[in-house]
Short mmCIF file of C-alpha atoms in Angstrom, two decimals:
data_model
loop_
_atom_site.label_atom_id
_atom_site.label_comp_id
_atom_site.label_asym_id
_atom_site.label_seq_id
_atom_site.Cartn_x
_atom_site.Cartn_y
_atom_site.Cartn_z
CA UNK A 32 -99.08 -47.60 -37.13
CA UNK A 33 -99.38 -44.07 -38.42
CA UNK A 34 -101.68 -43.07 -35.56
CA UNK A 35 -99.29 -44.40 -32.93
CA UNK A 36 -96.45 -42.30 -34.28
CA UNK A 37 -98.17 -39.01 -33.63
CA UNK A 38 -98.19 -39.19 -29.83
CA UNK A 39 -94.58 -40.36 -29.89
CA UNK A 40 -93.56 -37.33 -31.90
CA UNK A 41 -95.54 -35.11 -29.58
CA UNK A 42 -93.85 -36.71 -26.60
CA UNK A 43 -90.43 -36.20 -28.16
CA UNK A 44 -91.25 -32.60 -28.94
CA UNK A 45 -92.42 -31.94 -25.40
CA UNK A 46 -89.28 -33.62 -24.05
CA UNK A 47 -87.12 -31.30 -26.13
CA UNK A 48 -89.19 -28.41 -24.91
CA UNK A 49 -88.79 -29.51 -21.31
CA UNK A 50 -85.04 -29.89 -21.75
CA UNK A 51 -84.75 -26.36 -23.06
CA UNK A 52 -87.07 -24.93 -20.39
CA UNK A 53 -84.44 -22.99 -18.50
CA UNK A 54 -81.14 -23.93 -20.04
CA UNK A 55 -79.36 -20.58 -19.77
CA UNK A 56 -77.44 -19.30 -16.79
CA UNK A 57 -76.88 -15.59 -16.60
CA UNK A 58 -74.85 -12.82 -15.05
CA UNK A 59 -73.92 -9.24 -15.64
CA UNK A 60 -70.57 -8.81 -17.37
CA UNK A 61 -68.96 -5.77 -18.96
CA UNK A 62 -72.19 -3.93 -18.19
CA UNK A 63 -74.15 -6.28 -20.45
CA UNK A 64 -76.26 -9.37 -19.87
CA UNK A 65 -74.12 -12.47 -20.26
CA UNK A 66 -75.86 -15.83 -20.65
CA UNK A 67 -74.21 -19.17 -21.08
CA UNK A 68 -74.96 -22.85 -21.38
CA UNK A 69 -73.75 -26.02 -23.06
CA UNK A 70 -75.41 -27.98 -25.85
CA UNK A 71 -74.39 -31.20 -27.56
CA UNK A 72 -74.30 -31.98 -31.25
CA UNK A 73 -76.63 -34.67 -32.50
CA UNK A 74 -75.90 -37.61 -34.75
CA UNK A 75 -75.54 -35.31 -37.75
CA UNK A 76 -72.88 -33.19 -36.05
CA UNK A 77 -75.18 -30.19 -35.59
CA UNK A 78 -76.61 -28.55 -32.52
CA UNK A 79 -79.19 -25.80 -32.44
CA UNK A 80 -79.07 -23.12 -29.78
CA UNK A 81 -82.48 -21.66 -28.96
CA UNK A 82 -82.58 -18.11 -27.74
CA UNK A 83 -86.07 -17.33 -26.40
CA UNK A 84 -87.33 -13.76 -26.51
CA UNK A 85 -88.19 -13.87 -22.82
CA UNK A 86 -84.49 -14.17 -22.01
CA UNK A 87 -82.88 -12.43 -24.97
CA UNK A 88 -83.62 -8.93 -26.16
CA UNK A 89 -82.91 -9.70 -29.85
CA UNK A 90 -81.69 -6.11 -30.23
CA UNK A 91 -78.12 -7.27 -30.71
CA UNK A 92 -75.99 -10.03 -29.30
CA UNK A 93 -72.57 -11.60 -29.67
CA UNK A 94 -72.43 -15.38 -29.51
CA UNK A 95 -69.17 -17.17 -28.69
CA UNK A 96 -69.07 -20.93 -29.23
CA UNK A 97 -66.37 -23.48 -28.59
CA UNK A 98 -66.12 -27.24 -28.11
CA UNK A 99 -65.49 -28.03 -24.45
CA UNK A 100 -63.12 -30.86 -25.38
CA UNK A 101 -60.77 -28.38 -27.08
CA UNK A 102 -60.35 -30.81 -29.96
CA UNK A 103 -63.17 -29.88 -32.29
CA UNK A 104 -63.73 -26.68 -34.17
CA UNK A 105 -67.11 -24.98 -34.47
CA UNK A 106 -68.88 -23.06 -37.20
CA UNK A 107 -72.23 -21.36 -37.52
CA UNK A 108 -74.23 -22.85 -40.34
CA UNK A 109 -77.35 -20.70 -40.19
CA UNK A 110 -79.65 -18.52 -38.13
CA UNK A 111 -83.33 -19.51 -38.09
CA UNK A 112 -86.60 -18.18 -36.76
CA UNK A 113 -88.84 -20.00 -34.29
CA UNK A 114 -90.38 -22.10 -37.03
CA UNK A 115 -87.03 -23.27 -38.30
CA UNK A 116 -87.08 -21.06 -41.38
CA UNK A 117 -83.55 -19.90 -42.18
CA UNK A 118 -83.09 -16.17 -41.76
CA UNK A 119 -79.55 -16.42 -43.01
CA UNK A 120 -77.71 -19.46 -44.34
CA UNK A 121 -74.07 -18.47 -44.34
CA UNK A 122 -72.80 -21.14 -46.69
CA UNK A 123 -74.96 -19.51 -49.39
CA UNK A 124 -72.71 -16.46 -49.20
CA UNK A 125 -69.60 -18.55 -49.72
CA UNK A 126 -71.17 -20.15 -52.79
CA UNK A 127 -71.08 -16.74 -54.43
CA UNK A 128 -67.65 -15.89 -52.99
CA UNK A 129 -68.98 -13.41 -50.47
CA UNK A 130 -68.14 -13.09 -46.80
CA UNK A 131 -70.85 -11.96 -44.40
CA UNK A 132 -69.43 -13.29 -41.13
CA UNK A 133 -66.32 -15.17 -40.12
CA UNK A 134 -68.58 -17.43 -38.05
CA UNK A 135 -69.10 -19.56 -41.15
CA UNK A 136 -65.48 -20.71 -40.97
CA UNK A 137 -64.85 -23.43 -38.40
CA UNK A 138 -62.64 -22.24 -35.58
CA UNK A 139 -61.71 -23.35 -32.08
CA UNK A 140 -63.56 -20.27 -30.80
CA UNK A 141 -66.26 -18.91 -33.05
CA UNK A 142 -68.03 -15.56 -32.83
CA UNK A 143 -71.30 -14.48 -34.40
CA UNK A 144 -72.71 -10.99 -33.99
CA UNK A 145 -76.43 -10.68 -34.67
CA UNK A 146 -77.87 -8.84 -36.45
CA UNK A 147 -74.91 -8.49 -38.76
CA UNK A 148 -76.21 -5.47 -40.61
CA UNK A 149 -79.50 -3.83 -41.52
CA UNK A 150 -79.93 -6.47 -44.25
CA UNK A 151 -80.91 -9.08 -41.69
CA UNK A 152 -84.65 -9.80 -41.41
CA UNK A 153 -86.40 -8.65 -38.27
CA UNK A 154 -87.07 -11.37 -35.72
CA UNK A 155 -90.85 -11.56 -35.39
CA UNK A 156 -91.39 -14.74 -33.38
CA UNK A 157 -90.61 -15.73 -29.83
CA UNK A 158 -87.35 -17.46 -30.51
CA UNK A 159 -84.21 -17.18 -32.58
CA UNK A 160 -82.17 -20.29 -33.31
CA UNK A 161 -78.52 -20.62 -34.19
CA UNK A 162 -77.44 -23.86 -35.84
CA UNK A 163 -73.84 -24.81 -35.17
CA UNK A 164 -71.70 -27.62 -36.51
CA UNK A 165 -68.78 -29.32 -34.76
CA UNK A 166 -65.91 -30.36 -37.01
CA UNK A 167 -63.24 -32.96 -36.27
CA UNK A 168 -59.60 -33.01 -37.35
CA UNK A 169 -60.55 -34.85 -40.55
CA UNK A 170 -62.94 -32.04 -41.41
CA UNK A 171 -66.01 -34.18 -40.81
CA UNK A 172 -69.04 -33.13 -38.80
CA UNK A 173 -68.79 -34.71 -35.39
CA UNK A 174 -71.66 -36.03 -33.26
CA UNK A 175 -71.87 -35.90 -29.45
CA UNK A 176 -69.60 -32.89 -29.08
CA UNK A 177 -70.40 -30.61 -26.19
CA UNK A 178 -70.37 -26.92 -27.09
CA UNK A 179 -70.04 -24.08 -24.64
CA UNK A 180 -72.06 -21.04 -25.66
CA UNK A 181 -71.63 -17.54 -24.26
CA UNK A 182 -74.01 -14.84 -25.36
CA UNK A 183 -73.42 -11.22 -24.56
CA UNK A 184 -76.47 -9.15 -25.34
CA UNK A 185 -77.20 -5.47 -25.54
CA UNK A 186 -80.47 -3.52 -25.48
CA UNK A 187 -78.91 -0.58 -27.28
CA UNK A 188 -81.12 -0.07 -30.31
CA UNK A 189 -79.45 3.11 -31.55
CA UNK A 190 -77.93 1.97 -34.83
CA UNK A 191 -76.92 5.40 -36.09
CA UNK A 192 -74.63 6.68 -33.36
CA UNK A 193 -72.67 5.21 -30.50
CA UNK A 194 -69.37 4.68 -28.74
CA UNK A 195 -66.67 2.08 -29.18
CA UNK A 196 -64.15 1.60 -26.41
CA UNK A 197 -60.55 0.92 -27.37
CA UNK A 198 -57.94 -0.21 -24.84
CA UNK A 199 -54.46 0.52 -26.14
CA UNK A 200 -52.18 -1.86 -24.24
CA UNK A 201 -48.40 -1.50 -24.48
CA UNK A 202 -46.92 -4.94 -23.87
CA UNK A 203 -43.39 -5.53 -22.63
CA UNK A 204 -40.44 -3.18 -23.13
CA UNK A 205 -42.28 -0.95 -25.58
CA UNK A 206 -44.18 0.55 -22.66
CA UNK A 207 -40.93 2.35 -21.73
CA UNK A 208 -40.26 3.55 -25.26
CA UNK A 209 -41.70 7.05 -25.11
CA UNK A 210 -41.34 7.72 -28.81
CA UNK A 211 -43.28 4.61 -29.78
CA UNK A 212 -45.93 5.16 -27.11
CA UNK A 213 -46.42 8.75 -28.25
CA UNK A 214 -46.84 7.66 -31.87
CA UNK A 215 -49.49 5.07 -31.02
CA UNK A 216 -51.34 7.46 -28.73
CA UNK A 217 -51.33 10.07 -31.48
CA UNK A 218 -52.65 7.45 -33.92
CA UNK A 219 -55.36 6.69 -31.38
CA UNK A 220 -56.34 10.35 -31.39
CA UNK A 221 -56.43 10.44 -35.19
CA UNK A 222 -58.60 7.34 -35.12
CA UNK A 223 -61.42 9.51 -33.81
CA UNK A 224 -61.49 11.49 -37.04
CA UNK A 225 -61.94 8.28 -39.06
CA UNK A 226 -65.09 7.27 -37.22
CA UNK A 227 -66.53 10.76 -36.64
CA UNK A 228 -68.45 10.80 -39.95
CA UNK A 229 -70.49 7.77 -38.91
CA UNK A 230 -71.11 9.20 -35.46
CA UNK A 231 -69.03 6.59 -33.71
CA UNK A 232 -67.14 8.04 -30.80
CA UNK A 233 -63.89 6.32 -29.91
CA UNK A 234 -63.30 6.10 -26.17
CA UNK A 235 -59.59 5.52 -25.80
CA UNK A 236 -57.76 4.26 -22.74
CA UNK A 237 -54.17 3.12 -22.36
CA UNK A 238 -52.49 0.61 -20.09
CA UNK A 239 -49.47 -1.71 -19.98
CA UNK A 240 -48.89 -5.44 -19.81
CA UNK A 241 -45.59 -6.92 -18.57
CA UNK A 242 -45.10 -9.63 -21.19
CA UNK A 243 -44.03 -8.39 -24.63
CA UNK A 244 -43.67 -11.71 -26.44
CA UNK A 245 -47.12 -12.29 -27.82
CA UNK A 246 -48.29 -14.07 -30.95
CA UNK A 247 -51.32 -13.13 -33.00
CA UNK A 248 -54.56 -13.70 -31.09
CA UNK A 249 -55.61 -17.29 -31.67
CA UNK A 250 -52.13 -18.33 -32.77
CA UNK A 251 -50.63 -19.34 -29.44
CA UNK A 252 -50.16 -18.29 -25.82
CA UNK A 253 -53.88 -18.78 -25.13
CA UNK A 254 -53.58 -18.34 -21.39
CA UNK A 255 -51.58 -15.13 -21.71
CA UNK A 256 -54.10 -13.70 -24.15
CA UNK A 257 -56.97 -14.75 -21.89
CA UNK A 258 -55.31 -13.23 -18.83
CA UNK A 259 -54.48 -10.05 -20.70
CA UNK A 260 -58.03 -9.56 -21.97
CA UNK A 261 -59.39 -10.46 -18.53
CA UNK A 262 -57.28 -7.69 -17.03
CA UNK A 263 -59.13 -4.99 -18.98
CA UNK A 264 -62.51 -5.36 -17.37
CA UNK A 265 -64.48 -2.96 -19.55
CA UNK A 266 -66.62 -3.09 -22.67
CA UNK A 267 -63.88 -2.24 -25.15
CA UNK A 268 -61.67 -3.79 -27.77
CA UNK A 269 -58.18 -4.62 -26.56
CA UNK A 270 -55.41 -3.49 -28.90
CA UNK A 271 -52.04 -4.87 -27.86
CA UNK A 272 -48.95 -3.04 -29.10
CA UNK A 273 -45.68 -4.98 -29.25
CA UNK A 274 -42.36 -4.31 -30.89
CA UNK A 275 -42.80 -7.40 -33.01
CA UNK A 276 -45.45 -10.10 -33.23
CA UNK A 277 -44.01 -13.36 -31.90
CA UNK A 278 -43.91 -16.33 -34.23
CA UNK A 279 -44.97 -14.30 -37.22
CA UNK A 280 -43.25 -12.70 -40.14
CA UNK A 281 -41.65 -9.43 -39.04
CA UNK A 282 -43.57 -7.48 -41.68
CA UNK A 283 -47.05 -8.31 -40.41
CA UNK A 284 -48.59 -5.00 -39.41
CA UNK A 285 -51.25 -6.34 -37.13
CA UNK A 286 -54.06 -8.82 -36.81
CA UNK A 287 -57.53 -9.06 -35.35
CA UNK A 288 -58.56 -12.17 -33.42
CA UNK A 289 -61.54 -12.89 -35.64
CA UNK A 290 -64.28 -11.31 -37.76
CA UNK A 291 -66.20 -10.37 -35.69
CA UNK A 292 -64.06 -10.41 -32.60
CA UNK A 293 -64.93 -11.37 -29.05
CA UNK A 294 -65.56 -9.08 -26.11
CA UNK A 295 -65.37 -11.58 -23.26
CA UNK A 296 -61.84 -12.51 -22.31
CA UNK A 297 -60.37 -15.25 -24.49
CA UNK A 298 -57.33 -16.21 -26.55
CA UNK A 299 -58.81 -14.41 -29.56
CA UNK A 300 -60.43 -11.34 -28.06
CA UNK A 301 -58.18 -8.62 -29.30
CA UNK A 302 -55.97 -7.02 -31.88
CA UNK A 303 -52.20 -7.07 -31.99
CA UNK A 304 -50.12 -4.40 -33.70
CA UNK A 305 -46.42 -4.53 -34.54
CA UNK A 306 -44.62 -1.27 -33.85
CA UNK A 307 -41.57 -2.13 -35.94
CA UNK A 308 -43.50 -3.18 -39.04
CA UNK A 309 -45.65 -0.05 -38.90
CA UNK A 310 -42.70 2.27 -38.27
CA UNK A 311 -40.63 1.09 -41.24
CA UNK A 312 -36.84 0.82 -41.61
CA UNK A 313 -35.97 3.81 -39.43
CA UNK A 314 -38.14 2.48 -36.56
CA UNK A 315 -39.50 5.98 -36.10
CA UNK A 316 -42.92 7.34 -37.01
CA UNK A 317 -43.11 10.30 -39.33
CA UNK A 318 -46.34 12.27 -39.49
CA UNK A 319 -47.62 10.47 -42.64
CA UNK A 320 -46.71 7.15 -41.01
CA UNK A 321 -48.84 8.02 -37.99
CA UNK A 322 -51.71 8.68 -40.41
CA UNK A 323 -51.18 5.23 -41.88
CA UNK A 324 -50.94 3.73 -38.41
CA UNK A 325 -54.30 5.28 -37.51
CA UNK A 326 -55.77 3.80 -40.69
CA UNK A 327 -54.27 0.39 -39.87
CA UNK A 328 -55.72 0.58 -36.37
CA UNK A 329 -59.11 1.57 -37.82
CA UNK A 330 -58.86 -1.25 -40.36
CA UNK A 331 -58.22 -3.88 -37.69
CA UNK A 332 -60.99 -2.46 -35.51
CA UNK A 333 -63.20 -2.77 -38.58
CA UNK A 334 -62.42 -6.49 -38.69
CA UNK A 335 -63.16 -6.83 -34.97
CA UNK A 336 -66.61 -5.31 -35.34
CA UNK A 337 -67.32 -7.57 -38.31
CA UNK A 338 -66.16 -5.87 -41.51
CA UNK A 339 -64.41 -7.78 -44.27
CA UNK A 340 -62.29 -6.37 -47.04
CA UNK A 341 -64.71 -5.11 -49.68
CA UNK A 342 -62.62 -7.07 -52.17
CA UNK A 343 -59.68 -9.40 -51.75
CA UNK A 344 -56.66 -8.69 -53.92
CA UNK A 345 -57.28 -11.83 -55.93
CA UNK A 346 -60.36 -9.86 -57.13
CA UNK A 347 -62.59 -12.92 -56.85
CA UNK A 348 -63.92 -12.63 -53.30
CA UNK A 349 -65.92 -9.80 -51.79
CA UNK A 350 -67.81 -8.81 -48.70
CA UNK A 351 -71.56 -9.34 -48.75
CA UNK A 352 -72.52 -5.69 -48.34
CA UNK A 353 -74.66 -4.11 -51.02
CA UNK A 354 -72.87 -0.79 -51.34
CA UNK A 355 -69.30 -2.02 -51.79
CA UNK A 356 -69.09 -2.64 -55.55
CA UNK A 357 -68.12 -6.07 -56.83
CA UNK A 358 -65.09 -5.02 -58.84
CA UNK A 359 -62.84 -7.51 -60.59
CA UNK A 360 -59.56 -5.77 -61.48
CA UNK A 361 -56.88 -3.81 -59.69
CA UNK A 362 -57.53 -0.56 -61.52
CA UNK A 363 -61.33 -0.69 -61.14
CA UNK A 364 -61.15 -1.73 -57.49
CA UNK A 365 -58.68 1.02 -56.68
CA UNK A 366 -60.94 3.57 -58.34
CA UNK A 367 -64.12 2.35 -56.67
CA UNK A 368 -62.87 1.22 -53.29
CA UNK A 369 -59.31 2.46 -52.86
CA UNK A 370 -60.27 5.13 -50.33
CA UNK A 371 -62.27 2.70 -48.20
CA UNK A 372 -61.08 1.96 -44.66
CA UNK A 373 -61.22 -1.78 -45.34
CA UNK A 374 -59.36 -1.76 -48.66
CA UNK A 375 -56.65 -4.39 -48.26
CA UNK A 376 -53.68 -2.34 -49.49
CA UNK A 377 -52.26 1.12 -48.94
CA UNK A 378 -52.18 3.16 -52.14
CA UNK A 379 -49.10 5.34 -52.06
CA UNK A 380 -46.97 7.28 -54.51
CA UNK A 381 -44.04 9.64 -54.21
CA UNK A 382 -46.60 12.30 -53.35
CA UNK A 383 -47.95 10.42 -50.33
CA UNK A 384 -50.67 7.90 -49.62
CA UNK A 385 -54.35 8.02 -50.46
CA UNK A 386 -56.43 8.66 -47.36
CA UNK A 387 -58.43 5.50 -46.67
CA UNK A 388 -61.07 6.67 -44.24
CA UNK A 389 -64.26 6.07 -46.23
CA UNK A 390 -66.94 3.99 -44.56
CA UNK A 391 -70.02 3.17 -46.64
CA UNK A 392 -73.54 3.39 -45.17
CA UNK A 393 -73.81 -0.43 -45.06
CA UNK A 394 -70.45 -0.67 -43.33
CA UNK A 395 -71.60 1.95 -40.82
CA UNK A 396 -74.81 0.02 -40.29
CA UNK A 397 -72.79 -3.09 -39.50
CA UNK A 398 -70.44 -1.27 -37.14
CA UNK A 399 -73.32 0.15 -35.10
CA UNK A 400 -74.82 -3.32 -34.75
CA UNK A 401 -71.71 -4.74 -33.13
CA UNK A 402 -72.61 -5.67 -29.58
CA UNK A 403 -69.57 -3.83 -28.24
CA UNK A 404 -70.83 -0.52 -29.62
CA UNK A 405 -72.97 1.27 -27.04
CA UNK B 854 -49.42 23.64 -95.45
CA UNK B 855 -48.51 22.33 -92.02
CA UNK B 856 -50.76 24.87 -90.38
CA UNK B 857 -53.62 23.85 -92.61
CA UNK B 858 -53.10 20.19 -91.81
CA UNK B 859 -53.00 20.78 -88.10
CA UNK B 860 -56.23 22.72 -88.03
CA UNK B 861 -58.14 20.62 -90.50
CA UNK B 862 -60.81 18.22 -89.23
CA UNK B 863 -58.94 15.39 -90.95
CA UNK B 864 -55.72 16.19 -89.12
CA UNK B 865 -57.54 16.52 -85.82
CA UNK B 866 -59.15 13.17 -86.41
CA UNK B 867 -55.80 11.63 -87.23
CA UNK B 868 -54.25 13.09 -84.08
CA UNK B 869 -57.12 11.81 -81.99
CA UNK B 870 -56.70 8.36 -83.49
CA UNK B 871 -52.97 8.46 -82.80
CA UNK B 872 -53.62 9.52 -79.19
CA UNK B 873 -56.16 6.75 -78.79
CA UNK B 874 -53.76 4.22 -80.25
CA UNK B 875 -51.00 5.39 -77.92
CA UNK B 876 -53.26 5.12 -74.89
CA UNK B 877 -54.41 1.69 -76.03
CA UNK B 878 -50.79 0.56 -76.27
CA UNK B 879 -50.19 1.87 -72.77
CA UNK B 880 -53.33 0.12 -71.52
CA UNK B 881 -52.39 -3.13 -73.19
CA UNK B 882 -48.94 -3.02 -71.57
CA UNK B 883 -50.47 -2.65 -68.12
CA UNK B 884 -48.53 -1.64 -65.05
CA UNK B 885 -44.76 -1.95 -65.07
CA UNK B 886 -42.92 -4.59 -63.05
CA UNK B 887 -41.96 -1.88 -60.55
CA UNK B 888 -45.60 -0.82 -60.16
CA UNK B 889 -46.72 -4.40 -59.70
CA UNK B 890 -44.02 -5.14 -57.13
CA UNK B 891 -44.80 -1.91 -55.27
CA UNK B 892 -48.48 -2.83 -55.31
CA UNK B 893 -47.89 -6.23 -53.70
CA UNK B 894 -45.50 -4.75 -51.15
CA UNK B 895 -48.20 -2.25 -50.13
CA UNK B 896 -50.76 -4.87 -49.15
CA UNK B 897 -51.89 -4.63 -45.55
CA UNK B 898 -51.72 -8.36 -44.97
CA UNK B 899 -48.36 -10.00 -45.56
CA UNK B 900 -48.58 -11.31 -49.14
CA UNK B 901 -45.50 -13.55 -48.83
CA UNK B 902 -42.51 -13.51 -51.13
CA UNK B 903 -43.91 -16.17 -53.45
CA UNK B 904 -46.59 -13.76 -54.64
CA UNK B 905 -43.83 -11.35 -55.61
CA UNK B 906 -41.66 -13.99 -57.23
CA UNK B 907 -44.63 -15.08 -59.34
CA UNK B 908 -44.84 -11.65 -60.94
CA UNK B 909 -42.12 -12.37 -63.50
CA UNK B 910 -38.52 -13.34 -64.13
CA UNK B 911 -36.49 -13.41 -60.92
CA UNK B 912 -34.00 -10.87 -62.24
CA UNK B 913 -36.73 -8.34 -62.99
CA UNK B 914 -38.41 -8.89 -59.63
CA UNK B 915 -35.04 -8.59 -57.87
CA UNK B 916 -34.32 -5.27 -59.57
CA UNK B 917 -37.74 -3.96 -58.59
CA UNK B 918 -37.19 -5.10 -55.00
CA UNK B 919 -33.80 -3.39 -54.88
CA UNK B 920 -35.51 -0.20 -55.99
CA UNK B 921 -38.36 -0.75 -53.50
CA UNK B 922 -36.08 -0.72 -50.46
CA UNK B 923 -35.80 3.03 -51.07
CA UNK B 924 -39.59 3.46 -50.84
CA UNK B 925 -40.76 5.76 -48.07
CA UNK B 926 -44.48 4.99 -47.99
CA UNK B 927 -46.01 2.77 -46.94
CA UNK B 928 -43.30 2.12 -44.35
CA UNK B 929 -43.73 -1.66 -44.45
CA UNK B 930 -43.01 -1.88 -48.19
CA UNK B 931 -39.20 -1.52 -47.93
CA UNK B 932 -39.15 -4.00 -45.04
CA UNK B 933 -40.95 -6.60 -47.13
CA UNK B 934 -38.67 -5.89 -50.05
CA UNK B 935 -35.67 -6.54 -47.80
CA UNK B 936 -37.18 -9.80 -46.54
CA UNK B 937 -37.76 -11.09 -50.03
CA UNK B 938 -34.33 -9.97 -51.21
CA UNK B 939 -32.93 -12.09 -48.39
CA UNK B 940 -34.72 -15.11 -49.82
CA UNK B 941 -33.26 -14.34 -53.23
CA UNK B 942 -29.81 -13.88 -51.71
CA UNK B 943 -29.45 -17.64 -51.40
CA UNK B 944 -28.14 -17.72 -54.97
CA UNK B 945 -28.30 -14.14 -56.21
CA UNK B 946 -25.16 -12.06 -55.57
CA UNK B 947 -26.81 -8.73 -56.38
CA UNK B 948 -29.52 -9.45 -53.85
CA UNK B 949 -26.90 -10.48 -51.27
CA UNK B 950 -24.91 -7.28 -51.82
CA UNK B 951 -28.05 -5.25 -51.23
CA UNK B 952 -28.88 -7.23 -48.09
CA UNK B 953 -25.41 -6.57 -46.71
CA UNK B 954 -25.78 -2.88 -47.46
CA UNK B 955 -29.17 -2.72 -45.75
CA UNK B 956 -27.82 -4.40 -42.62
CA UNK B 957 -25.34 -1.60 -42.16
CA UNK B 958 -27.48 1.45 -42.85
CA UNK B 959 -27.05 3.51 -39.70
CA UNK B 960 -30.43 5.23 -39.81
CA UNK B 961 -32.48 2.22 -40.83
CA UNK B 962 -32.04 -0.46 -38.17
CA UNK B 963 -35.47 -1.89 -38.96
CA UNK B 964 -33.97 -3.70 -41.92
CA UNK B 965 -32.18 -5.96 -39.45
CA UNK B 966 -35.46 -7.54 -38.35
CA UNK B 967 -36.71 -7.93 -41.90
CA UNK B 968 -33.52 -9.66 -43.00
CA UNK B 969 -33.14 -11.76 -39.88
CA UNK B 970 -36.69 -12.93 -40.43
CA UNK B 971 -35.67 -14.79 -43.59
CA UNK B 972 -32.04 -15.57 -42.69
CA UNK B 973 -32.94 -19.22 -42.19
CA UNK B 974 -33.19 -19.46 -45.97
CA UNK B 975 -29.56 -18.38 -46.41
CA UNK B 976 -26.52 -20.68 -46.40
CA UNK B 977 -25.10 -20.99 -42.90
CA UNK B 978 -22.11 -18.67 -43.52
CA UNK B 979 -24.40 -15.88 -44.70
CA UNK B 980 -26.89 -16.53 -41.90
CA UNK B 981 -24.05 -16.20 -39.37
CA UNK B 982 -22.96 -12.92 -40.92
CA UNK B 983 -26.50 -11.57 -40.71
CA UNK B 984 -26.72 -12.71 -37.09
CA UNK B 985 -23.47 -10.97 -36.14
CA UNK B 986 -24.53 -7.70 -37.78
CA UNK B 987 -27.93 -7.96 -36.10
CA UNK B 988 -26.41 -8.41 -32.67
CA UNK B 989 -24.20 -5.37 -33.18
CA UNK B 990 -27.21 -3.25 -34.12
CA UNK B 991 -29.21 -4.65 -31.22
CA UNK B 992 -26.66 -3.16 -28.83
CA UNK B 993 -27.68 0.29 -29.96
CA UNK B 994 -31.40 0.14 -30.71
CA UNK B 995 -33.99 -0.50 -28.04
CA UNK B 996 -36.52 -2.05 -30.41
CA UNK B 997 -33.98 -4.72 -31.38
CA UNK B 998 -32.73 -5.66 -27.92
CA UNK B 999 -35.24 -8.43 -27.32
CA UNK B 1000 -36.42 -9.11 -30.82
CA UNK B 1001 -33.00 -9.97 -32.26
CA UNK B 1002 -32.12 -12.63 -29.63
CA UNK B 1003 -35.58 -14.15 -30.03
CA UNK B 1004 -35.05 -14.46 -33.77
CA UNK B 1005 -31.56 -15.90 -33.34
CA UNK B 1006 -32.81 -18.55 -30.95
CA UNK B 1007 -35.34 -19.64 -33.55
CA UNK B 1008 -32.69 -20.22 -36.23
CA UNK B 1009 -32.36 -23.73 -37.67
CA UNK B 1010 -28.56 -23.31 -37.55
CA UNK B 1011 -26.91 -24.29 -34.22
CA UNK B 1012 -24.06 -21.86 -34.89
CA UNK B 1013 -26.55 -18.99 -35.20
CA UNK B 1014 -28.48 -20.06 -32.12
CA UNK B 1015 -25.20 -20.15 -30.23
CA UNK B 1016 -24.71 -16.44 -30.95
CA UNK B 1017 -27.85 -15.54 -29.02
CA UNK B 1018 -27.04 -14.21 -25.57
CA UNK B 1019 -28.20 -16.22 -22.57
CA UNK B 1020 -30.37 -13.42 -21.24
CA UNK B 1021 -33.44 -12.24 -23.07
CA UNK B 1022 -32.20 -8.81 -24.08
CA UNK B 1023 -28.91 -7.42 -25.34
CA UNK B 1024 -27.35 -4.00 -25.07
CA UNK B 1025 -28.58 -0.87 -23.40
CA UNK B 1026 -29.36 1.32 -26.34
CA UNK B 1027 -32.30 3.59 -26.73
#
């Protein structure tokens, strides 16, 4: 009995191996290698994507995953080496109230950038595996769900300096509002100074889009968002500027599609910024307000490349980076982290606002590992 | 005698203790209601009015919000204060008076959007008044020309929705 099982297992293993022999299709996109395929979740609701070294550089890649039926959400449970040993189990971070990647939260379209930071172990074997779960509307893992995977990979191994493209897109009537356009372009210029210290050059371009009624990325108008991000055919983060974000509270400053955000065109691949919320009651930008706008733009870009707030303002959740202290009160957090780019509140007084441009070495390390940084 | 006391080690110790006690009292009291309200209003992600209302008695929060609409930085803080005052204006006359004042400030048309955003919480007569003021301002301010009609069309009140012009934009202001 025992002896007869062994060949069966071997047969099953070889069948799996045969099935995954050449499962990836590929093309060049945005100047990077884009590979894609579908996989299906097993009886336990999980599917494991295998990325062989012969086809993937392992230097850095951005995985996008979605259920093809549009009904299930997807999350990334863990990343494993070729032997199935977990390199990173993301739920472990949540158990200690830390966020390392937004990929651990189930979403209709999920993004994982790997490596996340310099804390990730080096891939030594011939394969890296990503284990994904499909979740149904009742929040249960769902079997037999087909997942579409898109992997954009980069061979750029320079993790200390690079360039990040930013497309500033004025959507709708605001494109004709010279005062607003000038303020955002000036904020874009000031953005360079924020990222200079970590040797990240911001390559800024501007364009327009006819439709100005846009919701937050991932919160509606999926086709419009997809078309808009398709229209900017370059390796850059799309930042859409509108007078007001549709379907959202008028005082929302802006929002990133996800943490990290996508680079291929999709309903979530971008940032939206509200001109009216950022300008304040007079709907005009003073010089200090343009400084704040630049910081807000930098903050949202930080989310897109994978940064979380170092602490949430409930003071009980943190990012998973080593050099952002785990503070637990307003006063301590303001002292330790208040000048950080990703601090979740502006700190202002009658004398002005604290400059929030600090980026820690671990944050810089993460930024340079984002696949969109070249 | 007084000079001696002031310079003596005992007096210095007493003064130090008094200073320490005073600072401890200040520490124990924590930030004022105004500081706490300003702090929540300064968050980058919309905290929602409930977070503000949970800070203390409604009257105290309202007073802090009325003061916060004068804030200059960050620019979104006065807008959020106006939004939350609109929610309070359902029953609170002081809040409603402030909302009406904000709607008519000639140099601060941005308050229109913040107030219109929460006008659905108001009784229909007040919501209609907000809508009429908003439409008047939208005639003059480019940023309001499309946003105001969009907000009006989303109102739960038919009489407010009826005020929205048929076209997408109103006015020809700049």
